[in-house]
Tab-separated table of C-alpha atoms in Angstrom:
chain	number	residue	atom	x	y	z
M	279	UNK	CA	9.735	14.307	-0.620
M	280	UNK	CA	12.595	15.716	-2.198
M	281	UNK	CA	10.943	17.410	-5.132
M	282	UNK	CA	7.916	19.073	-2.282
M	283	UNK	CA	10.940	20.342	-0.402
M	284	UNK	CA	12.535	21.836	-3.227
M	285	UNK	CA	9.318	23.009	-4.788
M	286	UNK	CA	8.147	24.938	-1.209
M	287	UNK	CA	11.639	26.504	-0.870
M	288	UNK	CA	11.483	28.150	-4.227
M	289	UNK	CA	7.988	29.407	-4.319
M	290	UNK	CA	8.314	30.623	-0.401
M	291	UNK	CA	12.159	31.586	-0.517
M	292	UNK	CA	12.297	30.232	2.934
M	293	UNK	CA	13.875	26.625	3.897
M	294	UNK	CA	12.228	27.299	7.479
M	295	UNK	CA	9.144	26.939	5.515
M	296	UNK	CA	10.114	24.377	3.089
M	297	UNK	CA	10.983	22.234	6.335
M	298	UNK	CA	7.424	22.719	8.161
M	299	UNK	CA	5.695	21.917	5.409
M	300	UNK	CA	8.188	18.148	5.411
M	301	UNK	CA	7.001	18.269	8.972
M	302	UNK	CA	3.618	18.234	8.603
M	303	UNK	CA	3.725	15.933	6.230
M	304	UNK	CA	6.035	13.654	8.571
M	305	UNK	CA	3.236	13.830	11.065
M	306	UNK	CA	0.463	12.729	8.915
M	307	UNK	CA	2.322	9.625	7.941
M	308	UNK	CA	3.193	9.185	11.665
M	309	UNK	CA	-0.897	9.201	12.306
M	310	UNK	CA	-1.253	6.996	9.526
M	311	UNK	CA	0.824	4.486	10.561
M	312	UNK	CA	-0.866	4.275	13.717
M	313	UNK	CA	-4.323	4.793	12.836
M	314	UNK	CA	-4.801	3.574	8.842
M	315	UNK	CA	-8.310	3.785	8.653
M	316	UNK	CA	-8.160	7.628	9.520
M	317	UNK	CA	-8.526	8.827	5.961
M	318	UNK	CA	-11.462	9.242	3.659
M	319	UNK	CA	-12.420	6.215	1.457
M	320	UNK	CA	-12.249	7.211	-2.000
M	321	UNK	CA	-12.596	4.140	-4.244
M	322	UNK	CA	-15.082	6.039	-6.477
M	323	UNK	CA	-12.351	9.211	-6.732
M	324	UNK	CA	-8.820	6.990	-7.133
M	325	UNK	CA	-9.890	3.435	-7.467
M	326	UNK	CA	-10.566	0.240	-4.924
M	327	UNK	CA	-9.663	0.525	-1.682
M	328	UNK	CA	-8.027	4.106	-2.067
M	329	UNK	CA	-8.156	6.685	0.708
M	330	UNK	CA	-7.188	9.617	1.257
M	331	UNK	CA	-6.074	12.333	4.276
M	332	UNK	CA	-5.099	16.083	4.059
M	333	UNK	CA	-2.372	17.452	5.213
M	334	UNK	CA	-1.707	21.144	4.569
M	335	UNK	CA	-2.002	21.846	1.062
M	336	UNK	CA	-1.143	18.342	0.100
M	337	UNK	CA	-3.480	15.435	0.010
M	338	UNK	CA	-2.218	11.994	0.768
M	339	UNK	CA	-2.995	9.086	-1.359
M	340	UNK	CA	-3.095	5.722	0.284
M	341	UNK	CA	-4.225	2.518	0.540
M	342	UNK	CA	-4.646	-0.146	3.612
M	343	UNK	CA	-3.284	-3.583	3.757
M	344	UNK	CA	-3.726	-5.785	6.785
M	345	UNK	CA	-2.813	-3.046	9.778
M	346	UNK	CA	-0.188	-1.305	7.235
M	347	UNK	CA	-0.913	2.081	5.321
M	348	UNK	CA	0.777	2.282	1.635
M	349	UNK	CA	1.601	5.875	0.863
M	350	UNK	CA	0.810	5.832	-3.075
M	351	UNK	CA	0.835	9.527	-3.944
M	352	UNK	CA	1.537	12.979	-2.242
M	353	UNK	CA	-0.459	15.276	-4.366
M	354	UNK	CA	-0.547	19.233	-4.065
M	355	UNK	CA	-4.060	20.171	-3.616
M	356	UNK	CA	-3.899	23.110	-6.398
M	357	UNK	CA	-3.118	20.352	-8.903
M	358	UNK	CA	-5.413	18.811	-11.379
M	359	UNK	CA	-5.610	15.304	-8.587
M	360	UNK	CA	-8.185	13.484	-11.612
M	361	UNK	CA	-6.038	13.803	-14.222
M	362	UNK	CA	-2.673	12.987	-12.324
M	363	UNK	CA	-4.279	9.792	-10.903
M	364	UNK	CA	-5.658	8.825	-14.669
M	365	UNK	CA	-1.881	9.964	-16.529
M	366	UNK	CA	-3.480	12.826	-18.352
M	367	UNK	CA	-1.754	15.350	-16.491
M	368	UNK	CA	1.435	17.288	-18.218
């Protein structure tokens, strides 16, 4: 969360915007928790039992065990999410 925090604040110049964007993303995990199966199956896209949710520009990479949601990635949505998942990406 670190590294999306710094990464916001230098291409927007703002930490006000640095910190909503860490908000948003706060929320989204918040919903997760509660509700795991809220997200978009994607076992074909990022492998069994993978979903995933949007949130801003950032898509959320999860998966469900039991009533628990496993954040496994927080991906920008500009990025190359194929060949991140598969370690191709620079």
């Amino acid at each position: 969360m670190d590294d999306i925090w710094i990464h916001v604040l230098t291409e927007s110049g703002s930490p006000q915007v640095a910190d909503d964007a860490l908000d948003a993303l706060a929320r989204s995990f918040l919903a997760l928790a509660r509700f795991p199966g809220i997200g978009r199956v994607r076992d074909q896209a990022f492998g069994q039992g993978r979903r995933s949710l949007v949130s801003g520009d950032y898509l959320i990479i999860y998966m469900v065990q039991g009533s628990d949601a496993w954040v496994m990635r927080v991906i920008h949505g500009r990025r190359d999410i194929a060949a991140i998942l598969s370690g191709d990406a620079t």
